[in-house]
Coordinates of C-alpha atoms and ligand atoms in Angstrom, one line a residue:
M14 CA 0.1 -0.3 0.4
F15 CA 1.0 3.5 -1.1
Q16 CA 5.0 2.1 -1.8
E17 CA 5.0 4.0 -5.0
L18 CA 3.5 7.4 -5.8
N19 CA 1.5 6.0 -8.4
D20 CA -0.5 4.9 -5.8
I21 CA -1.1 8.2 -4.6
C22 CA -1.8 9.5 -8.0
Q23 CA -4.6 6.8 -8.3
L24 CA -6.2 8.0 -4.9
A25 CA -5.9 11.4 -6.3
K26 CA -7.6 10.4 -9.6
Q27 CA -10.9 9.0 -7.5
V28 CA -11.9 13.0 -6.3
K29 CA -10.5 14.7 -8.5
N30 CA -13.0 16.7 -9.5
R31 CA -14.8 16.5 -5.3
S32 CA -15.4 20.1 -3.8
I33 CA -13.9 21.4 -1.1
L34 CA -16.6 23.1 -0.2
E35 CA -18.4 20.3 1.0
L36 CA -15.6 18.3 3.3
F37 CA -16.2 21.7 5.2
T38 CA -19.8 19.5 6.1
D39 CA -16.8 18.6 8.8
A40 CA -17.0 21.5 11.4
N41 CA -13.7 20.8 12.9
R42 CA -12.0 21.1 9.6
A43 CA -10.5 23.7 10.6
D44 CA -9.0 23.7 13.5
K45 CA -8.3 20.0 12.2
F46 CA -6.0 21.0 8.9
S47 CA -4.7 23.4 10.4
V48 CA -1.2 24.3 12.8
S49 CA 0.9 26.4 14.4
V50 CA 4.6 26.0 14.9
G51 CA 6.0 29.2 16.8
D52 CA 4.1 32.6 15.5
I53 CA 3.4 30.8 12.4
F54 CA 0.1 29.1 11.8
L55 CA -0.6 27.0 8.6
D56 CA -4.2 26.7 7.6
Y57 CA -4.0 23.7 4.7
S58 CA -8.4 23.1 5.3
K59 CA -9.4 24.5 1.6
Q60 CA -6.6 21.5 -0.2
N61 CA -9.1 19.0 -1.2
I62 CA -7.5 16.2 1.0
C63 CA -9.0 14.3 3.6
D64 CA -7.7 12.7 6.5
N65 CA -7.6 9.1 4.7
E66 CA -5.8 10.3 1.9
L67 CA -3.2 12.4 5.0
S68 CA -2.5 9.4 5.8
A69 CA -1.1 7.5 2.1
L70 CA 1.1 10.5 2.2
F71 CA 1.8 10.3 5.1
Q72 CA 2.6 5.9 4.6
W73 CA 4.1 6.9 1.0
A74 CA 6.8 9.1 3.4
E75 CA 7.8 7.0 5.8
N76 CA 8.0 3.8 2.8
C77 CA 9.9 6.4 0.8
H78 CA 12.4 7.3 4.6
L79 CA 11.7 10.0 4.7
S80 CA 12.7 10.5 7.9
E81 CA 16.2 9.2 7.8
T82 CA 16.6 11.8 4.3
I83 CA 16.3 13.9 6.9
N84 CA 18.3 12.7 9.1
E85 CA 20.8 12.6 6.6
M86 CA 21.2 16.6 5.7
F87 CA 21.0 17.5 9.4
S88 CA 24.2 15.2 10.0
G89 CA 25.6 16.1 7.3
E90 CA 26.1 12.8 4.6
K91 CA 27.6 13.8 1.9
I92 CA 23.3 14.3 0.0
N93 CA 24.2 16.5 -3.1
K94 CA 25.5 13.9 -4.9
T95 CA 26.3 14.9 -8.5
E96 CA 28.7 17.5 -6.8
N97 CA 29.9 15.3 -3.5
R98 CA 28.6 17.7 -1.3
A99 CA 27.2 17.2 1.8
V100 CA 24.2 19.8 2.5
L101 CA 24.3 22.3 6.3
H102 CA 22.7 25.2 5.8
T103 CA 21.0 24.6 9.1
A104 CA 24.5 24.0 10.7
L105 CA 24.7 27.3 10.5
R106 CA 22.3 28.8 11.6
A107 CA 21.6 25.9 15.2
S108 CA 23.7 25.9 19.1
K109 CA 27.5 26.0 19.0
S110 CA 27.7 22.5 20.6
L111 CA 25.4 21.6 17.7
K112 CA 27.8 23.5 15.2
H113 CA 30.7 21.4 16.9
S114 CA 28.9 18.1 16.7
I115 CA 28.3 18.3 12.7
L116 CA 30.8 20.0 11.2
K117 CA 34.2 18.7 13.6
E118 CA 37.1 20.6 12.2
T119 CA 35.1 22.9 10.3
A120 CA 33.1 24.9 13.3
Q121 CA 35.5 27.1 14.4
E122 CA 35.7 28.7 11.0
V123 CA 32.3 29.0 10.8
I124 CA 31.9 30.1 14.4
E125 CA 35.3 32.5 13.5
T126 CA 33.7 33.3 10.0
E127 CA 30.0 34.2 12.8
N128 CA 32.2 36.1 15.1
K129 CA 34.6 38.4 12.4
M130 CA 31.5 39.9 9.9
A131 CA 29.7 40.5 14.5
E132 CA 33.1 43.1 14.2
I133 CA 32.8 44.5 11.0
V134 CA 29.0 45.1 11.0
D135 CA 30.0 46.6 15.1
N136 CA 32.8 48.5 13.9
V137 CA 30.8 49.8 10.6
C138 CA 28.3 50.7 12.7
S139 CA 30.5 52.4 15.4
G140 CA 32.4 54.1 13.0
K141 CA 35.7 52.2 14.0
L142 CA 36.0 51.1 10.4
L143 CA 35.5 54.2 8.5
S144 CA 36.0 54.6 5.2
A145 CA 39.3 55.5 2.9
S146 CA 38.8 59.6 3.5
G147 CA 38.0 59.0 7.0
E148 CA 34.3 59.3 6.8
K149 CA 31.5 56.8 8.4
F150 CA 29.7 54.5 6.1
T151 CA 26.7 55.8 4.8
D152 CA 25.6 52.7 1.9
V153 CA 26.4 49.2 1.5
L154 CA 26.3 47.9 -1.8
A155 CA 25.9 43.7 -1.9
I156 CA 26.7 43.1 -5.7
G157 CA 26.1 39.8 -6.5
I158 CA 22.8 37.5 -8.1
G159 CA 21.4 34.3 -7.6
G160 CA 21.4 32.6 -4.7
S161 CA 23.8 35.2 -3.3
Y162 CA 21.1 37.9 -3.8
Y163 CA 17.6 36.5 -3.6
G164 CA 17.8 35.6 -0.2
I165 CA 19.4 38.9 1.0
K166 CA 16.5 40.8 -1.5
V167 CA 14.2 38.9 0.5
A168 CA 15.4 40.4 3.9
L169 CA 15.9 44.1 3.5
T170 CA 12.6 43.6 1.7
A171 CA 10.5 42.3 4.3
L172 CA 12.5 43.9 7.4
K173 CA 12.1 47.5 6.7
P174 CA 11.2 48.6 9.4
Y175 CA 13.6 46.8 11.2
H176 CA 16.7 48.5 9.5
T177 CA 17.5 50.1 12.9
T178 CA 21.4 51.4 11.7
G179 CA 20.9 54.0 9.9
L180 CA 22.6 52.4 7.0
N181 CA 21.0 52.9 3.4
V182 CA 21.7 49.6 1.7
H183 CA 21.0 48.1 -2.0
V184 CA 21.8 45.6 -4.5
L185 CA 23.2 45.0 -7.3
A186 CA 22.4 41.7 -9.0
N187 CA 21.2 42.4 -13.1
V188 CA 24.4 42.3 -16.2
D189 CA 22.3 46.0 -17.2
G190 CA 24.3 48.7 -17.6
G191 CA 21.1 51.2 -16.5
A192 CA 21.1 49.1 -13.5
V193 CA 25.1 50.1 -12.7
E194 CA 24.3 54.0 -13.9
E195 CA 21.5 53.7 -11.7
K196 CA 23.8 52.9 -7.9
M197 CA 26.0 55.1 -9.8
R198 CA 24.4 58.3 -9.9
L199 CA 22.8 57.1 -6.0
L200 CA 25.8 56.5 -4.2
P201 CA 27.9 58.5 -2.4
V202 CA 31.6 57.0 -3.6
E203 CA 33.6 58.2 -0.5
T204 CA 31.6 56.9 2.2
T205 CA 30.2 54.0 1.1
L206 CA 30.4 49.6 1.6
V207 CA 30.4 47.3 -1.8
V208 CA 30.0 43.8 -0.2
V209 CA 30.7 40.6 -3.8
I210 CA 29.4 38.2 -3.0
S211 CA 30.3 34.7 -5.2
K212 CA 30.6 32.0 -4.0
T213 CA 33.1 30.7 -7.3
F214 CA 33.9 34.1 -7.6
T215 CA 33.3 33.5 -11.5
T216 CA 30.0 34.0 -12.4
Q217 CA 29.8 36.7 -15.3
E218 CA 27.1 39.2 -14.0
T219 CA 29.1 39.6 -10.6
L220 CA 31.9 40.4 -11.7
L221 CA 31.3 43.0 -14.7
N222 CA 29.3 45.0 -12.1
A223 CA 32.3 44.7 -9.8
T224 CA 34.3 45.7 -11.7
A225 CA 32.2 48.5 -13.0
I226 CA 32.2 50.1 -9.5
K227 CA 35.5 49.7 -9.1
N228 CA 37.2 51.4 -11.7
W229 CA 33.9 53.9 -11.5
M230 CA 35.4 54.1 -7.6
L231 CA 38.7 54.4 -8.4
S232 CA 38.0 56.7 -10.8
S233 CA 36.6 59.2 -8.6
A234 CA 38.0 59.0 -5.0
N235 CA 40.5 61.2 -4.0
N236 CA 42.3 58.2 -3.1
K237 CA 43.3 54.8 -3.9
D238 CA 43.6 53.1 -1.0
I239 CA 39.6 53.1 -2.0
I240 CA 39.0 49.5 -2.8
E241 CA 41.9 48.1 -0.2
K242 CA 39.8 49.9 2.5
Q243 CA 35.7 50.3 1.4
W244 CA 35.5 46.7 -0.5
F245 CA 34.3 43.1 1.2
A246 CA 33.6 40.4 -0.8
I247 CA 32.0 36.8 0.4
S248 CA 33.2 33.3 -1.5
T249 CA 35.3 29.8 -1.6
N250 CA 37.3 31.8 -4.2
I251 CA 39.5 32.9 -1.9
D252 CA 42.4 33.9 -4.8
A253 CA 40.2 35.1 -7.2
V254 CA 39.0 37.7 -5.0
I255 CA 42.6 38.9 -4.1
S256 CA 43.4 38.6 -7.3
F257 CA 40.6 40.9 -7.9
G258 CA 42.5 43.7 -5.5
L259 CA 40.7 42.9 -2.5
S260 CA 43.1 43.1 1.1
K261 CA 42.8 38.6 2.4
Q262 CA 41.2 40.9 6.3
H263 CA 38.3 41.7 3.8
I264 CA 37.3 38.4 2.5
L265 CA 35.1 36.1 4.0
P266 CA 34.8 32.1 3.3
M267 CA 31.9 30.4 1.9
W268 CA 31.4 26.9 2.7
D269 CA 31.1 23.8 -0.6
W270 CA 28.2 22.3 2.3
V271 CA 26.5 26.1 1.6
G272 CA 24.5 26.2 -1.1
G273 CA 24.0 29.2 -2.9
R274 CA 19.9 29.3 -2.5
F275 CA 20.6 28.2 1.1
S276 CA 23.3 31.0 1.9
L277 CA 21.7 34.0 3.6
W278 CA 22.5 32.6 6.9
S279 CA 26.1 33.2 6.2
A280 CA 28.9 35.5 6.2
V281 CA 26.1 36.0 2.1
G282 CA 23.9 38.1 5.3
L283 CA 26.0 40.3 5.6
P284 CA 24.2 43.1 3.6
L285 CA 21.5 42.4 5.6
A286 CA 23.2 42.4 9.2
L287 CA 24.5 46.0 8.0
A288 CA 20.8 47.3 8.0
I289 CA 19.2 44.7 10.8
G290 CA 22.1 44.7 12.8
N291 CA 23.5 41.6 14.2
Q292 CA 20.9 41.1 17.0
G293 CA 18.3 41.0 14.4
F294 CA 20.3 38.2 12.4
S295 CA 21.0 36.3 15.0
Q296 CA 16.6 36.4 15.1
L297 CA 16.8 35.8 11.6
K298 CA 18.9 32.8 12.3
S299 CA 16.9 31.7 15.8
G300 CA 13.8 31.4 13.6
A301 CA 14.9 29.6 11.0
A302 CA 16.5 27.2 14.1
Q303 CA 13.4 26.8 15.7
M304 CA 11.7 25.6 11.8
D305 CA 14.7 23.2 12.1
D306 CA 14.0 21.7 15.1
H307 CA 10.0 21.6 14.4
F308 CA 11.2 19.8 11.5
K309 CA 13.8 17.4 12.6
T310 CA 11.5 15.8 15.8
A311 CA 7.8 16.6 15.1
S312 CA 6.2 13.8 13.2
F313 CA 5.2 14.1 9.5
S314 CA 0.9 14.7 10.5
E315 CA 2.0 17.7 12.8
N316 CA 5.5 18.8 10.7
M317 CA 4.3 22.2 9.0
P318 CA 7.6 21.8 6.7
V319 CA 6.8 17.8 5.2
L320 CA 2.6 19.1 5.5
L321 CA 3.0 21.6 2.9
A322 CA 5.4 19.2 0.8
L323 CA 3.0 16.6 0.8
L324 CA 0.3 19.6 -0.5
G325 CA 1.9 20.2 -3.2
I326 CA 3.1 16.8 -3.8
W327 CA -0.8 16.2 -4.0
N328 CA -1.6 19.0 -6.3
R329 CA 1.3 18.1 -8.5
N330 CA 1.0 15.1 -9.8
G331 CA -1.9 13.9 -8.1
L332 CA -4.2 16.8 -9.5
A333 CA -1.9 17.8 -12.0
H334 CA -1.8 21.2 -11.2
S335 CA 0.8 23.0 -12.7
S336 CA 1.7 26.1 -10.9
L337 CA 2.0 27.7 -8.2
A338 CA 0.9 30.9 -7.5
I339 CA 2.5 33.0 -3.9
L340 CA 0.4 35.2 -2.9
P341 CA 2.4 37.1 0.3
Y342 CA -0.8 39.8 1.2
D343 CA 1.9 42.4 2.9
H344 CA 3.9 45.3 1.1
S345 CA 7.1 43.5 2.9
L346 CA 6.7 40.6 1.7
R347 CA 6.4 41.9 -2.5
A348 CA 9.8 39.4 -3.1
L349 CA 9.1 36.6 -1.5
P350 CA 7.5 35.1 -5.1
G351 CA 10.5 36.2 -6.6
Y352 CA 12.6 34.5 -3.6
L353 CA 11.1 31.0 -3.6
Q354 CA 11.2 31.1 -7.5
Q355 CA 14.3 30.7 -7.7
T356 CA 14.7 29.1 -4.4
D357 CA 11.8 26.0 -5.1
M358 CA 12.5 26.1 -9.6
E359 CA 16.1 26.1 -9.2
S360 CA 15.8 23.5 -7.0
N361 CA 13.8 21.4 -8.1
G362 CA 12.6 22.0 -11.7
K363 CA 14.5 18.3 -13.1
S364 CA 13.3 15.3 -14.6
V365 CA 16.0 13.1 -14.0
G366 CA 16.5 11.2 -10.6
V367 CA 19.6 11.1 -8.6
N368 CA 20.5 7.7 -9.8
G369 CA 20.8 9.7 -13.2
E370 CA 18.1 7.7 -14.4
K371 CA 14.7 9.9 -16.2
L372 CA 11.9 10.2 -13.3
S373 CA 8.3 9.3 -14.8
W374 CA 6.4 12.3 -12.7
Q375 CA 6.7 15.9 -12.8
T376 CA 8.4 17.6 -10.9
A377 CA 8.4 21.4 -9.6
P378 CA 5.4 23.2 -10.3
V379 CA 5.7 26.5 -12.0
V380 CA 5.6 29.5 -9.1
F381 CA 5.1 32.7 -10.1
G382 CA 2.9 35.1 -7.8
Q383 CA 2.6 38.9 -6.2
E384 CA 1.9 41.1 -3.3
G385 CA -2.1 41.1 -3.1
T386 CA -3.9 43.0 -3.6
N387 CA -2.1 44.0 -7.1
G388 CA -2.2 40.4 -8.1
Q389 CA -6.2 40.7 -7.9
H390 CA -6.3 43.6 -10.3
A391 CA -3.7 41.2 -12.7
F392 CA -3.5 37.2 -13.2
M393 CA -5.9 36.5 -10.4
Q394 CA -8.8 36.8 -13.2
L395 CA -7.3 33.7 -14.7
M396 CA -7.3 32.0 -11.7
H397 CA -11.0 32.7 -11.0
Q398 CA -12.5 31.7 -14.4
S399 CA -9.0 29.4 -16.8
D400 CA -9.3 25.7 -16.1
D401 CA -6.0 25.8 -14.9
I402 CA -6.8 25.6 -11.0
I403 CA -4.0 26.6 -9.9
P404 CA -3.1 26.2 -6.6
T405 CA -2.5 28.6 -4.4
D406 CA -0.2 30.1 -0.8
F407 CA -1.8 33.0 1.0
I408 CA 0.3 34.7 2.8
I409 CA -0.3 37.8 5.1
A410 CA 0.4 39.4 9.2
L411 CA -2.2 39.3 11.6
N412 CA -0.2 43.1 13.0
S413 CA 1.5 45.0 10.8
S414 CA 4.1 46.5 11.1
S415 CA 2.4 50.4 9.0
P416 CA 0.1 52.7 11.5
F417 CA -2.9 52.7 8.9
N418 CA -4.7 49.6 11.0
S419 CA -7.3 50.1 8.3
H420 CA -5.5 49.7 5.6
H421 CA -4.6 46.3 7.2
Q422 CA -7.7 45.1 8.0
V423 CA -9.1 45.6 3.7
L424 CA -5.7 44.0 2.7
V425 CA -6.2 41.1 4.9
A426 CA -10.1 41.4 4.7
N427 CA -9.1 40.5 0.4
C428 CA -6.1 38.3 1.6
F429 CA -9.3 35.9 3.4
A430 CA -12.0 37.1 0.2
Q431 CA -9.8 35.5 -2.6
S432 CA -9.3 32.2 -0.7
E433 CA -13.3 32.1 0.1
A434 CA -14.0 32.7 -3.8
L435 CA -11.5 30.3 -4.9
M436 CA -13.2 27.4 -2.8
Q437 CA -16.3 28.4 -3.6
G438 CA -16.7 29.9 -7.1
K439 CA -19.9 30.6 -8.8
S440 CA -22.5 28.1 -10.4
L441 CA -24.3 29.4 -13.8
S442 CA -27.5 28.7 -11.7
Q443 CA -26.4 30.6 -9.1
V444 CA -25.0 33.9 -11.1
K445 CA -28.8 33.0 -12.6
E446 CA -30.3 33.9 -9.3
E447 CA -28.4 37.1 -9.0
L448 CA -29.2 38.3 -12.5
S449 CA -32.7 37.4 -12.2
A450 CA -33.1 38.5 -8.6
A451 CA -31.1 42.0 -9.9
G452 CA -34.1 42.2 -13.2
F453 CA -31.8 41.7 -15.5
S454 CA -34.2 39.8 -18.8
S455 CA -34.0 36.4 -19.3
D456 CA -32.7 36.6 -22.7
D457 CA -29.5 39.1 -20.8
I458 CA -29.2 36.5 -18.3
E459 CA -28.9 33.9 -20.9
S460 CA -26.5 35.4 -22.8
L461 CA -25.1 36.9 -19.1
A462 CA -24.2 34.1 -17.2
P463 CA -21.8 31.9 -18.1
H464 CA -19.6 34.4 -18.4
K465 CA -19.3 35.6 -14.4
T466 CA -19.5 31.7 -13.4
M467 CA -16.4 31.0 -10.8
K468 CA -14.8 27.8 -11.1
G469 CA -14.2 27.3 -7.7
N470 CA -12.6 24.0 -6.1
T471 CA -8.9 25.7 -6.2
P472 CA -7.5 24.8 -3.2
S473 CA -4.5 27.4 -1.2
N474 CA -2.9 27.5 1.9
T475 CA -3.1 30.7 4.3
L476 CA -0.2 30.8 6.5
L477 CA -0.6 33.9 9.4
L478 CA 2.4 35.1 10.7
K479 CA 1.6 37.3 13.8
S480 CA 3.7 40.3 12.5
V481 CA 6.1 40.7 10.3
T482 CA 10.0 40.1 12.6
P483 CA 13.7 39.0 12.6
K484 CA 12.5 35.7 14.3
S485 CA 8.9 34.6 11.6
F486 CA 10.4 35.9 9.3
G487 CA 13.5 33.3 9.3
A488 CA 11.4 30.5 10.4
L489 CA 9.1 31.5 7.4
L490 CA 12.6 31.2 4.7
A491 CA 13.5 28.0 6.3
L492 CA 9.9 26.4 5.5
Y493 CA 9.6 26.4 2.7
E494 CA 13.5 25.9 2.7
H495 CA 12.9 22.8 4.2
K496 CA 9.3 22.1 1.7
I497 CA 12.0 22.2 -1.4
F498 CA 14.4 19.7 0.4
V499 CA 12.1 17.2 1.5
Q500 CA 9.8 16.7 -2.1
G501 CA 13.6 17.1 -3.9
A502 CA 13.6 13.9 -1.9
L503 CA 10.2 12.9 -2.6
W504 CA 10.6 13.3 -6.0
Q505 CA 13.6 11.3 -5.7
L506 CA 15.5 14.2 -7.0
N507 CA 18.7 16.4 -6.4
S508 CA 17.7 19.2 -4.9
F509 CA 21.0 21.1 -4.5
D510 CA 22.1 21.4 -8.1
Q511 CA 21.6 23.8 -10.7
W512 CA 23.7 22.2 -14.1
G513 CA 20.2 23.3 -15.9
V514 CA 22.1 27.4 -15.7
E515 CA 25.2 25.9 -17.3
L516 CA 24.5 25.8 -21.2
G517 CA 22.8 30.0 -21.5
K518 CA 26.1 30.4 -20.0
Q519 CA 28.2 28.5 -22.3
L520 CA 26.3 29.6 -25.5
G521 CA 25.8 33.2 -23.9
N522 CA 30.3 33.3 -23.5
Q523 CA 29.9 31.8 -27.0
I524 CA 27.3 34.3 -28.2
L525 CA 30.3 37.0 -27.0
K526 CA 32.6 35.9 -28.8
V527 CA 30.9 35.8 -32.4
M528 CA 29.4 39.1 -31.8
D529 CA 33.1 40.2 -32.0
G530 CA 33.9 38.5 -34.9
E531 CA 34.7 34.7 -34.4
Q532 CA 32.5 31.7 -36.6
S533 CA 30.3 30.2 -35.2
E534 CA 28.4 26.4 -36.7
R535 CA 26.8 25.8 -33.2
L536 CA 24.1 28.6 -34.0
S537 CA 21.4 28.3 -35.6
S538 CA 20.5 31.1 -37.9
S539 CA 18.5 32.5 -36.2
S540 CA 20.7 33.3 -33.2
L541 CA 22.8 34.3 -35.9
S542 CA 21.0 37.4 -37.5
L543 CA 19.4 38.8 -34.3
I544 CA 23.8 39.2 -33.5
S545 CA 23.8 40.6 -37.0
K546 CA 21.2 42.8 -36.5
F547 CA 22.6 44.5 -33.1
N548 CA 25.8 44.2 -34.5
Q549 CA 24.2 47.0 -37.3
A550 CA 22.8 48.9 -34.7
K551 CA 26.6 49.3 -31.9
Ligands
LIG86 O1 27.9 33.1 -5.9 P1 27.5 32.8 -7.1 O2 28.8 31.7 -7.4 O3 28.4 34.0 -8.0 O4 26.7 32.3 -7.9 C1 25.1 32.5 -8.8 C2 24.2 31.7 -8.5 O5 24.4 31.7 -9.8 C3 23.7 30.0 -9.8 O6 24.8 29.0 -9.9 C4 22.9 29.9 -10.9 O7 21.6 29.8 -10.8 C5 23.3 30.0 -8.6 O8 23.1 28.6 -8.1 C6 23.9 30.4 -8.0 O9 23.4 31.1 -6.5

């Protein structure tokens, strides 16, 4: 029973068209299908699922040895098999004693790096560490892309009310001269601290942006020590950073057992800590650690990341829904959909299993979203009336950091209304009744009614945070990290590599050469013609 994903899919097939709304005849459903961890509450009662199906999912997860796989990750087994690496971002937010027991001899280096990072933050804030011109820093520019950008970006945005240090922290990721120019116009050269983040220190976009900013600083500043004094880097590739011109004392290490998209908890978080202070950064990590403990110890039926993962698989494979909408109804969480797009799709957007076999099931959904209520005036039309059912995660904070309470109430009401509308829908007969009550003629009712029906039966989760604080936000990020890990494990793929991004990088380099006059037989006539149009326009 329930040995294979296929068994789960067969079970789901039988209930695909069941009405979610009718499941609420069980008066205890909302209580039963919800769980709390710290400051986060998850209501999953609006999913198309019942007790026996959840039990089947738990049983299947047990049969897949999920508990063992979770232990393997936390204990540092090399579960990233294609790169022969452990996956230990959780150790970065663990207690000192746990760090020692997991990381062994590396623990000391990790703790020293944490201390060094905290010292940099203290010294920059107190003015002990000054710019090359002897002034206090006013701004920080973080340069990095992908996993060396999204975590910082989402946390900086979410924790704006906790930016207590007075430093203005900016991020530069995209390789676009316009974005670079924007920063140059905005930033004061003499008082900007730069943090270059690149695990490999070979990433084209980051190196190009860093070089442009470096040249700009060198040409605009009076002091030629500006790079040595005002720049820091986070990387595993120390030699490359030194060749780039940074002083060794200004390099904080990374380790190959921390994946880029799970690296916020390492020194990669330096720009964030420079905004929210050391205390804020510790609280962020403590929230994540709280979720780690819960994930490691809670039974599957109470385990929030496991539940989210299994519900996602139920929707993706069982009910064959191919997308996932992330809809935070909180301005501070507006960067979350973009962050989760990377974390989820770069981790699990794969079709080959850990042993190289072609998987015979679908994996990561297409993740998209936007802050509410903007989405309601855009793509939610499709969610209500197209044939595609798009499972949704609604995320709200019960208490807003804004003083505009009436706005917050309207925002939350809209959020609850959308999950209800997506579930209830509106049938043809309901619409006809409404039109008739409003006095429409029978001809008008017949022609208008089909346009006004809503399919309903769209499943959703609602996540409530007491408020968005460093601690609750850390827990939220860890929740999704673990959800994605569980899904990858159950889909039997490696969530921790990203070979799919390589071909584009190779072809990008080749195209640059063709733009400079080299011949290529590997490119299609379409691309060659586009290159020629670009060259003509130059
Ligand atoms: O930190 P790096 O080495 O510059 O890499 C940046 C990002 O590029 C990727 O390799 C691919 O997008 C990510 O996994 C990584 O986070």
